[in-house]
Short mmCIF file of C-alpha atoms and ligand atoms in Angstrom, two decimals:
data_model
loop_
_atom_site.label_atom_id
_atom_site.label_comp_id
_atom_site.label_asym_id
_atom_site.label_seq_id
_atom_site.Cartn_x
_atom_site.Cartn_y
_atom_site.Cartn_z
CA UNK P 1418 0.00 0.00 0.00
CA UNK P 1419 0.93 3.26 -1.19
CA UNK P 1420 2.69 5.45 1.84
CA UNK P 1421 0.55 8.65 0.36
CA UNK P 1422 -2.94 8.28 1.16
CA UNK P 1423 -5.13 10.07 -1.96
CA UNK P 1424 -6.67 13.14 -0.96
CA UNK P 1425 -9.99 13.09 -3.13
CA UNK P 1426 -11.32 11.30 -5.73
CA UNK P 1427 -11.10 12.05 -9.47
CA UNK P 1428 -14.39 12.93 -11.18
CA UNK P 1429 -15.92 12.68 -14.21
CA UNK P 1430 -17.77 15.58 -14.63
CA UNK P 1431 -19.78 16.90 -17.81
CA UNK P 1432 -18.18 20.21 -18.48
CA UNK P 1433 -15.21 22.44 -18.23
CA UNK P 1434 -17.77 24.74 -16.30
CA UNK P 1435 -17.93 22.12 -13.78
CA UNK P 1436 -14.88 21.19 -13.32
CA UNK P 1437 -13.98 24.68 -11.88
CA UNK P 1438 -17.25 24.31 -9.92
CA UNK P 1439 -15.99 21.47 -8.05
CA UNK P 1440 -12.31 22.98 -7.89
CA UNK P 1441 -14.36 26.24 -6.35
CA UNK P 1442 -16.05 23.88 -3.80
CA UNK P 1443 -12.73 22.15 -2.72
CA UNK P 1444 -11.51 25.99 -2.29
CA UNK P 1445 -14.22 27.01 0.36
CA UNK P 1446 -14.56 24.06 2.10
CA UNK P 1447 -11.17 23.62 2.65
CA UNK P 1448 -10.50 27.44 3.46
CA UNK P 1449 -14.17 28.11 5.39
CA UNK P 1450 -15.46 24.72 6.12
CA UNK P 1451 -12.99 22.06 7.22
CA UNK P 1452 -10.82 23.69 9.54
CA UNK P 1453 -13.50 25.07 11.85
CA UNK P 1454 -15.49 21.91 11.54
CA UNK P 1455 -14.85 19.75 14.56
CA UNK P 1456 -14.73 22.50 16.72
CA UNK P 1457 -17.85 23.86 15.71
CA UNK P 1458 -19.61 20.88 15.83
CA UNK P 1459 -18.65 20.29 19.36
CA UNK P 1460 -19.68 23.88 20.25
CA UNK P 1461 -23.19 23.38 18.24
CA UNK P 1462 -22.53 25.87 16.22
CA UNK P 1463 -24.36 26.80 13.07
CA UNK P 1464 -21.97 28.11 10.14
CA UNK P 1465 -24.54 31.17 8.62
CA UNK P 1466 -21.75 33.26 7.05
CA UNK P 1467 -20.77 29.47 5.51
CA UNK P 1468 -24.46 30.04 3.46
CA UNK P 1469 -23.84 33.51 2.88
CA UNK P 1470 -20.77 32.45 1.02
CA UNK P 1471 -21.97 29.21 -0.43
CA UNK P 1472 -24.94 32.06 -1.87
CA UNK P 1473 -22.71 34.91 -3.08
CA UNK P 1474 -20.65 31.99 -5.02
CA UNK P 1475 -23.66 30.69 -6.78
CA UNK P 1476 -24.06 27.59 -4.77
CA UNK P 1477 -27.52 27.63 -2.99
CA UNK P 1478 -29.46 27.45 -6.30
CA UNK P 1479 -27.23 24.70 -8.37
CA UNK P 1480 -30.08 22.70 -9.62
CA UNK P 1481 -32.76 25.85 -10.77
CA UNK P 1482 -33.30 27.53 -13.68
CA UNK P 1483 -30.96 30.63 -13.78
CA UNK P 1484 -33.60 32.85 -15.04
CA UNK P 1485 -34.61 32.77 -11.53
CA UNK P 1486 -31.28 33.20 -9.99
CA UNK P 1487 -30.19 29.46 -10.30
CA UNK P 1488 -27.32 27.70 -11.65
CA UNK P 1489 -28.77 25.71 -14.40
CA UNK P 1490 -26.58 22.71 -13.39
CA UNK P 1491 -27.76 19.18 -13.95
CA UNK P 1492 -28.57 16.80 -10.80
CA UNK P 1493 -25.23 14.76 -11.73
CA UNK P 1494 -23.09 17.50 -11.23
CA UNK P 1495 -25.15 19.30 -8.33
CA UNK P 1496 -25.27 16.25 -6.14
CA UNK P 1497 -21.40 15.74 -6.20
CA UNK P 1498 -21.04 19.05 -4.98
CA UNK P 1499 -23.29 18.30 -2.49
CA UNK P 1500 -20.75 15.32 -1.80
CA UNK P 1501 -17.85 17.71 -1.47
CA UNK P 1502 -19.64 19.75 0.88
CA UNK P 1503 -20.77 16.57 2.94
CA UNK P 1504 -17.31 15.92 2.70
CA UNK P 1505 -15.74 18.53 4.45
CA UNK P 1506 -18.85 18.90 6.78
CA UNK P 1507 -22.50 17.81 6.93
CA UNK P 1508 -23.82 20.31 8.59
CA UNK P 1509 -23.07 22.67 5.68
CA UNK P 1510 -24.01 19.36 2.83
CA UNK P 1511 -27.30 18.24 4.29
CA UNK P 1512 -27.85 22.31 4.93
CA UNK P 1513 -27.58 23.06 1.23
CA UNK P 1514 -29.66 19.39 0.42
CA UNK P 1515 -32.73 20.44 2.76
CA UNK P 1516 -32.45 24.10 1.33
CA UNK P 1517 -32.74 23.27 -2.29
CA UNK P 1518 -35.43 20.87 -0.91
CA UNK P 1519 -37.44 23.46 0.51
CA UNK P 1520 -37.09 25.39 -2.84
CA UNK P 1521 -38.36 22.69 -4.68
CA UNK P 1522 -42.15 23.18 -4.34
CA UNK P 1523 -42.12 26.66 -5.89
CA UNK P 1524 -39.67 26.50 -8.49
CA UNK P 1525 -41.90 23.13 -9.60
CA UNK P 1526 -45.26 23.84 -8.84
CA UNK P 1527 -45.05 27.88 -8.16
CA UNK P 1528 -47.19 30.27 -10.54
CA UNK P 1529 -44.89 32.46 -12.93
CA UNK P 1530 -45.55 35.16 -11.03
CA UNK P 1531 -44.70 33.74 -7.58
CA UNK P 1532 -41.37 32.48 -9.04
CA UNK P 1533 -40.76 35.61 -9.74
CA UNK P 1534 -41.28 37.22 -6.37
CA UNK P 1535 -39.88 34.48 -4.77
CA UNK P 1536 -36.94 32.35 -6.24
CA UNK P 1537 -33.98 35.23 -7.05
CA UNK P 1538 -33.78 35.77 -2.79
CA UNK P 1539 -34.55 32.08 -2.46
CA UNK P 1540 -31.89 30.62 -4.97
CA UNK P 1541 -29.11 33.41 -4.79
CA UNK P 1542 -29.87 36.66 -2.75
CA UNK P 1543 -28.41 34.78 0.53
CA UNK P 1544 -32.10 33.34 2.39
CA UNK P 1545 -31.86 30.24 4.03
CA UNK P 1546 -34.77 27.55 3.49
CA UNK P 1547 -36.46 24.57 5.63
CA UNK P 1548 -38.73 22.02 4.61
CA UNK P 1549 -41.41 21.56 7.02
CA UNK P 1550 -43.56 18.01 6.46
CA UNK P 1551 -42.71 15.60 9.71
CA UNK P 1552 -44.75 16.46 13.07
CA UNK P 1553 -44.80 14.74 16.43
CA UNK P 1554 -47.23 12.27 16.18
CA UNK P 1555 -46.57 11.37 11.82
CA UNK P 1556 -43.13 10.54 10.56
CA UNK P 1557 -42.69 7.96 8.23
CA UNK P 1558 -46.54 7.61 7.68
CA UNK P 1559 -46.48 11.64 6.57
CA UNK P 1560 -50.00 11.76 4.86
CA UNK P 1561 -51.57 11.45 8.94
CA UNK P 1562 -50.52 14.59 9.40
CA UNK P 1563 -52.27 17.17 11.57
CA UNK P 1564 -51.20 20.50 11.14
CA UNK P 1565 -54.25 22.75 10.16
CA UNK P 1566 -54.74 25.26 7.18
CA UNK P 1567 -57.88 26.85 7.40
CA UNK P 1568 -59.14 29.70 4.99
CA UNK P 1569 -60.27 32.97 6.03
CA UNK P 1570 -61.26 35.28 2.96
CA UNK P 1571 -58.05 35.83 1.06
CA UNK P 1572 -55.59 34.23 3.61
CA UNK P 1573 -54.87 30.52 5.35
CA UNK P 1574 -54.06 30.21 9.13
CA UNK P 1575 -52.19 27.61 10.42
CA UNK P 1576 -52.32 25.73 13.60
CA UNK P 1577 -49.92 23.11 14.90
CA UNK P 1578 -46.79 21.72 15.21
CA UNK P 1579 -44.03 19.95 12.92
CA UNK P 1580 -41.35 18.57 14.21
CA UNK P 1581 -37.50 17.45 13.43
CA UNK P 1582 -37.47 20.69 11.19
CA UNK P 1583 -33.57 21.05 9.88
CA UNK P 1584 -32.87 25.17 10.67
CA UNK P 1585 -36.15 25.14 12.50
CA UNK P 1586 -36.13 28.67 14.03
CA UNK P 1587 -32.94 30.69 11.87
CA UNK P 1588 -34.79 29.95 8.42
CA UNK P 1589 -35.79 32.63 5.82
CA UNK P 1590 -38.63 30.57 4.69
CA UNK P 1591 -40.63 27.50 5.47
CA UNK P 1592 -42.35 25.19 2.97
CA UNK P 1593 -45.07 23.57 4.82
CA UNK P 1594 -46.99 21.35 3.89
CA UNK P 1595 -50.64 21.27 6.34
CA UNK P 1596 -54.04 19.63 5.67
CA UNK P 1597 -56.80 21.58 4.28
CA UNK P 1598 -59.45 18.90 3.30
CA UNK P 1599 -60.30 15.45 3.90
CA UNK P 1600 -57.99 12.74 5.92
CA UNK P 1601 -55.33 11.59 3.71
CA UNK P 1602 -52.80 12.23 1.09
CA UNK P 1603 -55.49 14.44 -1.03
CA UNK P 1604 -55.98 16.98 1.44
CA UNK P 1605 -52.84 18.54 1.59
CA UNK P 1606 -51.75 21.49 0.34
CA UNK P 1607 -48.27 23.39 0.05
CA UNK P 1608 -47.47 27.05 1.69
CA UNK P 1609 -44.39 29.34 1.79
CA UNK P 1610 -43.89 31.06 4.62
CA UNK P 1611 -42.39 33.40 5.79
CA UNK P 1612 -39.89 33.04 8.69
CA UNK P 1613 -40.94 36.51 10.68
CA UNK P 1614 -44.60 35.58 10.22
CA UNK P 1615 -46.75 36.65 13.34
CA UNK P 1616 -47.45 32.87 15.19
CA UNK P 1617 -44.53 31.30 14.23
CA UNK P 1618 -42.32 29.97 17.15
CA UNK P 1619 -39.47 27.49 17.30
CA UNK P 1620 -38.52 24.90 20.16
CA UNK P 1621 -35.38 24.85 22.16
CA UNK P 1622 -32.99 22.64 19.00
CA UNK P 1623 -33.12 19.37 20.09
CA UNK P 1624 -30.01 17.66 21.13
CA UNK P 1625 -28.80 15.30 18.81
CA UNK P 1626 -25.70 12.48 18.89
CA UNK P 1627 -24.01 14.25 15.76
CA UNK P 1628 -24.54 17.46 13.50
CA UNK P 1629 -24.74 19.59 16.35
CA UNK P 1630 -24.03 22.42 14.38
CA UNK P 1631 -27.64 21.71 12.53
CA UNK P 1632 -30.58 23.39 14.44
CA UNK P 1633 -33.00 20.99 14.22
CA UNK P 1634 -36.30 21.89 15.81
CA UNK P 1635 -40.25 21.83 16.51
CA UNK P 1636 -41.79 24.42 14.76
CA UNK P 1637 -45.60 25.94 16.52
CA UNK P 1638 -47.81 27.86 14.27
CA UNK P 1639 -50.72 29.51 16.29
CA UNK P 1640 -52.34 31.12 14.03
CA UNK P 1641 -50.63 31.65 11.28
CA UNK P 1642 -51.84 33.70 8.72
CA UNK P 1643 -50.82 33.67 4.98
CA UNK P 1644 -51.94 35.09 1.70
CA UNK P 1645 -53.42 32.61 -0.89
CA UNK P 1646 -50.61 34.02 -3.07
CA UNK P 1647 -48.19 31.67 -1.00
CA UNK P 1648 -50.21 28.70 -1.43
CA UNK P 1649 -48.09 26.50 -4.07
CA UNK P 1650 -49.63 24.45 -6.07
CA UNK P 1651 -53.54 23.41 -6.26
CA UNK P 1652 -55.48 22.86 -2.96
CA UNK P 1653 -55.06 18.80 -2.12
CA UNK P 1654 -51.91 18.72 -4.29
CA UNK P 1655 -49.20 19.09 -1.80
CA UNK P 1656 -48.27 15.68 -0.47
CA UNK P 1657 -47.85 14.76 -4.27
CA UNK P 1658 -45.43 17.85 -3.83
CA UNK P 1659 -44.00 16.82 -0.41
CA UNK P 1660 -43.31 13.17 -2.38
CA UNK P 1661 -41.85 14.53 -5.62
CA UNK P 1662 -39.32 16.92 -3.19
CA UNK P 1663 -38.58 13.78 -1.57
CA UNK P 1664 -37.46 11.85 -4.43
CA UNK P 1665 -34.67 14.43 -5.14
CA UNK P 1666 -34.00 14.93 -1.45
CA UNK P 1667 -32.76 11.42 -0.96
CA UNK P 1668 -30.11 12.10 -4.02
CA UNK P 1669 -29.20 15.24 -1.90
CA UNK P 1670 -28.72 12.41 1.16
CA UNK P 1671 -27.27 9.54 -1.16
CA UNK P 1672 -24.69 12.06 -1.91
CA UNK P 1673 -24.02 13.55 1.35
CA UNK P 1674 -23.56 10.16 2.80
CA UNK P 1675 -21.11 9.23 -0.34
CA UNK P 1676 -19.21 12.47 1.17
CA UNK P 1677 -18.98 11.31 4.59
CA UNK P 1678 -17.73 7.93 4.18
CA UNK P 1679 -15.18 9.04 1.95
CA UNK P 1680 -14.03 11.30 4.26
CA UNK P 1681 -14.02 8.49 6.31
CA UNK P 1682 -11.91 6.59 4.68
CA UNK P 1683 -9.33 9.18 3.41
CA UNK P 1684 -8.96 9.54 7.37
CA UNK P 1685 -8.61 5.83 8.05
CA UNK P 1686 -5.91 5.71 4.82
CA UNK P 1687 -4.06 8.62 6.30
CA UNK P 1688 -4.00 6.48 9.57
CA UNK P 1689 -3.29 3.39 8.32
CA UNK P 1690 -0.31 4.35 6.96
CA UNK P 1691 1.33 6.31 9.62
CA UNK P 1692 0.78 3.85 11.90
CA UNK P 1693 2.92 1.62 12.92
CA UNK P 1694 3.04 -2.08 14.58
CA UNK P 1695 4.63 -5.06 14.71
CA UNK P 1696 7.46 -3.13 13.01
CA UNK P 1697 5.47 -2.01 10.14
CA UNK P 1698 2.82 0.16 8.85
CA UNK P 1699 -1.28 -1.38 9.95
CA UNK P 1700 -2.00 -0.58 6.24
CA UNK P 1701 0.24 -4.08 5.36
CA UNK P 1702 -1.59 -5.97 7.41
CA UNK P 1703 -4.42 -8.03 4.95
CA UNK P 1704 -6.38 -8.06 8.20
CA UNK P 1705 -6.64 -4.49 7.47
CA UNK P 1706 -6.11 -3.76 4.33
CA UNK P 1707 -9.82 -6.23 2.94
CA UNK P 1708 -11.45 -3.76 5.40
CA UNK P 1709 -10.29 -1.04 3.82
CA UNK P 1710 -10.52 -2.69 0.09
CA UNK P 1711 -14.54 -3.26 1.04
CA UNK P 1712 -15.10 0.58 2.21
CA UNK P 1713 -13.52 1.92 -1.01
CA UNK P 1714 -15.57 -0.55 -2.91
CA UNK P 1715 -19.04 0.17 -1.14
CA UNK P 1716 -17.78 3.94 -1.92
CA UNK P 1717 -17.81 3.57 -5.67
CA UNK P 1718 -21.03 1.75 -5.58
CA UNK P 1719 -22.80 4.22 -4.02
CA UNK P 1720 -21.30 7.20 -6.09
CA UNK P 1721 -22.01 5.07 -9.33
CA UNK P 1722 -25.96 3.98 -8.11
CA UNK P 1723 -26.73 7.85 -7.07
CA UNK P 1724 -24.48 9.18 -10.50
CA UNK P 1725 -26.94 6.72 -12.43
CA UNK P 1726 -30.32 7.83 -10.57
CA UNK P 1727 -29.23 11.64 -11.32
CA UNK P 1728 -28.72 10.97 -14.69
CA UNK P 1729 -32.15 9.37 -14.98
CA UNK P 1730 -33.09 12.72 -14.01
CA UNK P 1731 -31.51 14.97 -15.73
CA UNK P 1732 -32.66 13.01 -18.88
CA UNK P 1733 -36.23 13.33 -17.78
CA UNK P 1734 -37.09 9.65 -16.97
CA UNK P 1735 -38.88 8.11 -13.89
CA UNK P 1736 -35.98 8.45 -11.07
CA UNK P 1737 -38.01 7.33 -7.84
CA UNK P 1738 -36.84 3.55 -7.38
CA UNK P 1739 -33.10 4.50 -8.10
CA UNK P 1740 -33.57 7.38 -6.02
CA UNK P 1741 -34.68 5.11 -2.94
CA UNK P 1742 -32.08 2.64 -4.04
CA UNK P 1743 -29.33 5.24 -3.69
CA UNK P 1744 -30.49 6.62 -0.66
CA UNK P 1745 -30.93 3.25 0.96
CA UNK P 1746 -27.35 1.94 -0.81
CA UNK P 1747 -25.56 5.21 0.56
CA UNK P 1748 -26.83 5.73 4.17
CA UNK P 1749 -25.82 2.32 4.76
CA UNK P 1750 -22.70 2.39 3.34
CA UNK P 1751 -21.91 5.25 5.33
CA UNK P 1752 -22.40 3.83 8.23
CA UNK P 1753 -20.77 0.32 7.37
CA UNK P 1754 -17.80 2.73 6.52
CA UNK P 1755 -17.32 5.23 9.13
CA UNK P 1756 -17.55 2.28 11.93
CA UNK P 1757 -14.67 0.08 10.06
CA UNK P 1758 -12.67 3.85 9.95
CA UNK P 1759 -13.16 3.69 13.56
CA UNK P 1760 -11.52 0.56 14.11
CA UNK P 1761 -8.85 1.23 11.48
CA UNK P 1762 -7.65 3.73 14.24
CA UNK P 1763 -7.87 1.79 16.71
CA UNK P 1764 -8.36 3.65 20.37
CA UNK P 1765 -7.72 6.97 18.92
CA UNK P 1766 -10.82 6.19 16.58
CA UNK P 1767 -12.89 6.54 19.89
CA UNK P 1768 -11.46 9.69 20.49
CA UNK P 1769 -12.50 13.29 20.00
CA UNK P 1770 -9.08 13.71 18.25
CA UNK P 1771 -9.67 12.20 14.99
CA UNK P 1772 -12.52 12.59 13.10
CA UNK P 1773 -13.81 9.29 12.66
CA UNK P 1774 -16.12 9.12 15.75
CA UNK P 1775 -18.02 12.40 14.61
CA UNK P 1776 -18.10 10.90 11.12
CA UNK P 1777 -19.62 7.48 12.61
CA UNK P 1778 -22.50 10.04 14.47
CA UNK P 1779 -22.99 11.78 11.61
CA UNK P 1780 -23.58 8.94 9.26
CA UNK P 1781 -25.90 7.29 11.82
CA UNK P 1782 -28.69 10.10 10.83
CA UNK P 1783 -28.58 9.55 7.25
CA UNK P 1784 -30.45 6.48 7.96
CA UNK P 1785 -33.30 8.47 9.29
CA UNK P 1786 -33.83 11.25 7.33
CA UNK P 1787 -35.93 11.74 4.36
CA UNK P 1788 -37.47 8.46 4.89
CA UNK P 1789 -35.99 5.64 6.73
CA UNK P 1790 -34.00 3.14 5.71
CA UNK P 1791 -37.34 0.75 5.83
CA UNK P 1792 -39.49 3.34 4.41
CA UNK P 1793 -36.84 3.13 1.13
CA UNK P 1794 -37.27 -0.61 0.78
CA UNK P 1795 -41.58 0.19 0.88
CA UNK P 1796 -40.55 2.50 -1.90
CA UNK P 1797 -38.44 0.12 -3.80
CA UNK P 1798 -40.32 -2.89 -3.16
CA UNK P 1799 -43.47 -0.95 -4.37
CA UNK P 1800 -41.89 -0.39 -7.74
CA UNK P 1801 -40.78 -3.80 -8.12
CA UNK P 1802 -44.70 -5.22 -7.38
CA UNK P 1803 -45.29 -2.92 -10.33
CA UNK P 1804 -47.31 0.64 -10.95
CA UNK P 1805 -50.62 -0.81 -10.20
CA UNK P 1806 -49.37 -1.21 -6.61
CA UNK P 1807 -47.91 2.10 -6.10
C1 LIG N 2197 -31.64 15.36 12.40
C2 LIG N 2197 -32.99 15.23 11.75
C3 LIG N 2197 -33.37 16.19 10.82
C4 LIG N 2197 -34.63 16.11 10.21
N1 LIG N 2197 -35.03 17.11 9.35
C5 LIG N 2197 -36.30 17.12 8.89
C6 LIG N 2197 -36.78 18.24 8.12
O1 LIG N 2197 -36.04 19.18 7.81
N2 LIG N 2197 -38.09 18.25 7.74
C7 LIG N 2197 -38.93 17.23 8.05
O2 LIG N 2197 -40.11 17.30 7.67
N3 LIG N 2197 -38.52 16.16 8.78
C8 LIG N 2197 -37.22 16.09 9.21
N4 LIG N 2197 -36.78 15.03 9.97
C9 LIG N 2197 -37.72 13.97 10.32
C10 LIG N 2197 -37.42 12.65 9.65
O3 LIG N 2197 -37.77 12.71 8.30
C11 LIG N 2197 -38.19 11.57 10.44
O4 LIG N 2197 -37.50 11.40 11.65
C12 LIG N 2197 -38.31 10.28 9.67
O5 LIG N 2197 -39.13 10.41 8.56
C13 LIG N 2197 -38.87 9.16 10.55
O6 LIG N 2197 -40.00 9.56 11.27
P1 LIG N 2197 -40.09 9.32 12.85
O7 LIG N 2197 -38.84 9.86 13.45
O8 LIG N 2197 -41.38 9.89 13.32
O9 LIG N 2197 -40.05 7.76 13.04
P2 LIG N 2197 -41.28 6.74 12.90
O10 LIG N 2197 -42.02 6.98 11.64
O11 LIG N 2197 -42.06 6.75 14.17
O12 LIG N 2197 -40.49 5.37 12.77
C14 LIG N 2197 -39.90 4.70 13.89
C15 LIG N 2197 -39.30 3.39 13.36
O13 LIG N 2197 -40.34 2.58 12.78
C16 LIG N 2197 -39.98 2.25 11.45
N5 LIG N 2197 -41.20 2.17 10.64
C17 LIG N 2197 -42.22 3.05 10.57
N6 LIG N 2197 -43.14 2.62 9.70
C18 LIG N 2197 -42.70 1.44 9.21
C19 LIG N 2197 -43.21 0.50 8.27
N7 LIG N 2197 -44.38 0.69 7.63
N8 LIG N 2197 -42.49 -0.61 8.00
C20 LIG N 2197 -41.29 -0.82 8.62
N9 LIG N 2197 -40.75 0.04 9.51
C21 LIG N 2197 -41.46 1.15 9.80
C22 LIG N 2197 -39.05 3.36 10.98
O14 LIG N 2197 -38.23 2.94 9.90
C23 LIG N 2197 -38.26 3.63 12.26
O15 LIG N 2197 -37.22 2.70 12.36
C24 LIG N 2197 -35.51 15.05 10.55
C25 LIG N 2197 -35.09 14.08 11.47
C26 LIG N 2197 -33.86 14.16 12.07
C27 LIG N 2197 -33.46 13.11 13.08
#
């Protein structure tokens, strides 16, 4: 084994233009983002001027149409960014994932006119987004939820509470999605609001085992009240919304999790290396080196099944089961990988003074969010009975 562990992976990306979007990535996040990371972390510390920046440079709107302040960049080239960033820190990756989630509804499903009010601050003018669809008491089975929308002449007001909601309390804007007809998927519909609207309170962050840094919180609307012009979509339509956002959130997490264990491993490489015992480096030992031959192998597999699902995307075809795939494939590699870089340092991989512990935390969540683990194999299994049972 080599005694230079390699830095990063090569890509093969589409364009010269994004190339030097990737090579702009590496720049911030190992000038801003990296070197303040474990620190931060412990602290609990959320990174703002980190968005700010990741805005001015064009990077909170990758996927959108630039006529509304996007970046016109296809999903195969957005979600590896998204791995860089995940990368260096997933507090910032999973940030940017859930934004451009939140940002899906209107840019999809918004009215010409609210895109145009809307999206430019959104996508590039520097406002951060959250995505508001789990609540206490419905999680995985969403379409129970409770949260009320009720009309009153020319507005909606909104009672309840969601829960779990990534920058709960220190977003711009909130898509929320609240019932405003019968039980059921069909009667939900889609809002934007505002974060300063009169009603809206946020929880104490809840305190998690990794991604401290990530306010994550209960969200109580009493009251609410919002124009019909920030309803998105048709009345009843938005848990078809809330599902289609999904389907390109869990690229977002395929990708972030990709990010992670790679970090992961570059760590346990670095390690492995240096290390010496027995007279020479770990990394000889075959004991050690299959372990790390099978996390640099899941690694590719997962890059190459969430690569593939993009591209399904970006050439307009049906996505969803790859999508769950990836997200399922990922997560799980993640975690298989971050818990062998663990061991690959030995005692000092329990330690707050290598990475590898937070990376084995962080990793741990991706199996939660935006659907479980089980809720992907539903999905996937779904497809596979065929569309009649979807
Ligand atoms: C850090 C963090 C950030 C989050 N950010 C957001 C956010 O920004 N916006 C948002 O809306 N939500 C967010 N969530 C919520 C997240 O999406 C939910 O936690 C997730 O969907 C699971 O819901 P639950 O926690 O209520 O678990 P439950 O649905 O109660 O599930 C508990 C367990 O039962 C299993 N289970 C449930 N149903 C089935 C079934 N039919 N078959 C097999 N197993 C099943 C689940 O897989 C899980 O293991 C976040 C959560 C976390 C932890």
């Amino acid at each position: 084994m080599s005694d230079r562990a390699p830095q990063w992976v090569e890509r093969r990306l589409p364009t010269e233009e994004s190339s030097q979007l990737i090579a702009l990535v590496r720049d911030i996040a190992q000038r801003e983002i990296t070197p303040r990371a474990a620190e931060e972390e412990e602290a609990g510390r959320f990174p703002r001027e980190v968005f700010t920046l990741l805005s001015e440079s064009g990077l909170l709107g990758l996927p959108y149409d630039s006529a509304h302040g996007g970046g016109d960049q296809p999903y195969e080239v957005y979600l590896q960014v998204l791995e860089e960033l995940g990368a260096a820190r997933l507090t910032v990756g999973l940030g940017v994932s859930v934004h451009s989630l939140a940002c899906h509804a209107l840019a999809g499903y918004g009215t010409k006119d609210q895109q145009t009010e809307h999206l430019p601050a959104m996508l590039s003018g520097g406002l951060l987004g959250a995505y508001c669809l789990s609540e206490p008491a419905s999680g995985s089975d969403a379409a129970s939820l409770r949260t009320k929308a009720v009309r009153d002449g020319d507005d909606w007001v909104i009672t309840g509470t969601k829960a779990w909601i990534t920058h709960g309390g220190i977003a711009d804007f909130y898509t929320v999605l609240a019932r405003t007809g019968v039980e059921g998927p069909r009667g939900i519909t889609a809002f934007l609001v505002p974060g300063d609207a009169a009603g809206l309170s946020a929880a104490v962050p809840e305190k998690k085992m990794g991604m401290k840094g990530s306010p994550t919180a209960q969200l109580h609307f009493d009251g609410v009240r919002v124009p019909d012009a920030r309803r998105i979509g048709e009345e009843g339509q938005g848990f078809a919304i809330a599902l289609s956002a999904l389907d390109s959130g869990r690229l977002g997490i395929a990708a972030c999790a990709i990010g992670v264990a790679q970090a992961a491993l570059n760590e346990a490489l670095g390690y492995a290396t240096g290390r010496k015992q027995f007279g020479r480096p770990i990394a000889d030992f075959q004991g050690l080196r299959f372990m790390l031959a099978d996390m640099a192998t899941r690694i590719e597999a997962g890059r190459a099944l969430y690569l593939e699902a993009a591209r399904l995307r970006d050439a307009g075809r049906p996505f969803s089961r790859q999508a769950a795939m990836a997200k399922l494939f990922c997560t799980d590699a993640a975690m298989q990988v971050t818990v062998d870089a663990v061991q690959v340092l030995g005692g000092y991989g329990y330690t707050q003074d290598f990475p590898a512990e937070r990376l084995m935390r962080e990793a741990k969540v991706l199996q939660i969010v935006e659907g479980t683990n089980q809720i992907q194999r539903m999905v996937i299994a779904r497809h596979l009975a065929g569309p009649e049972s979807r």
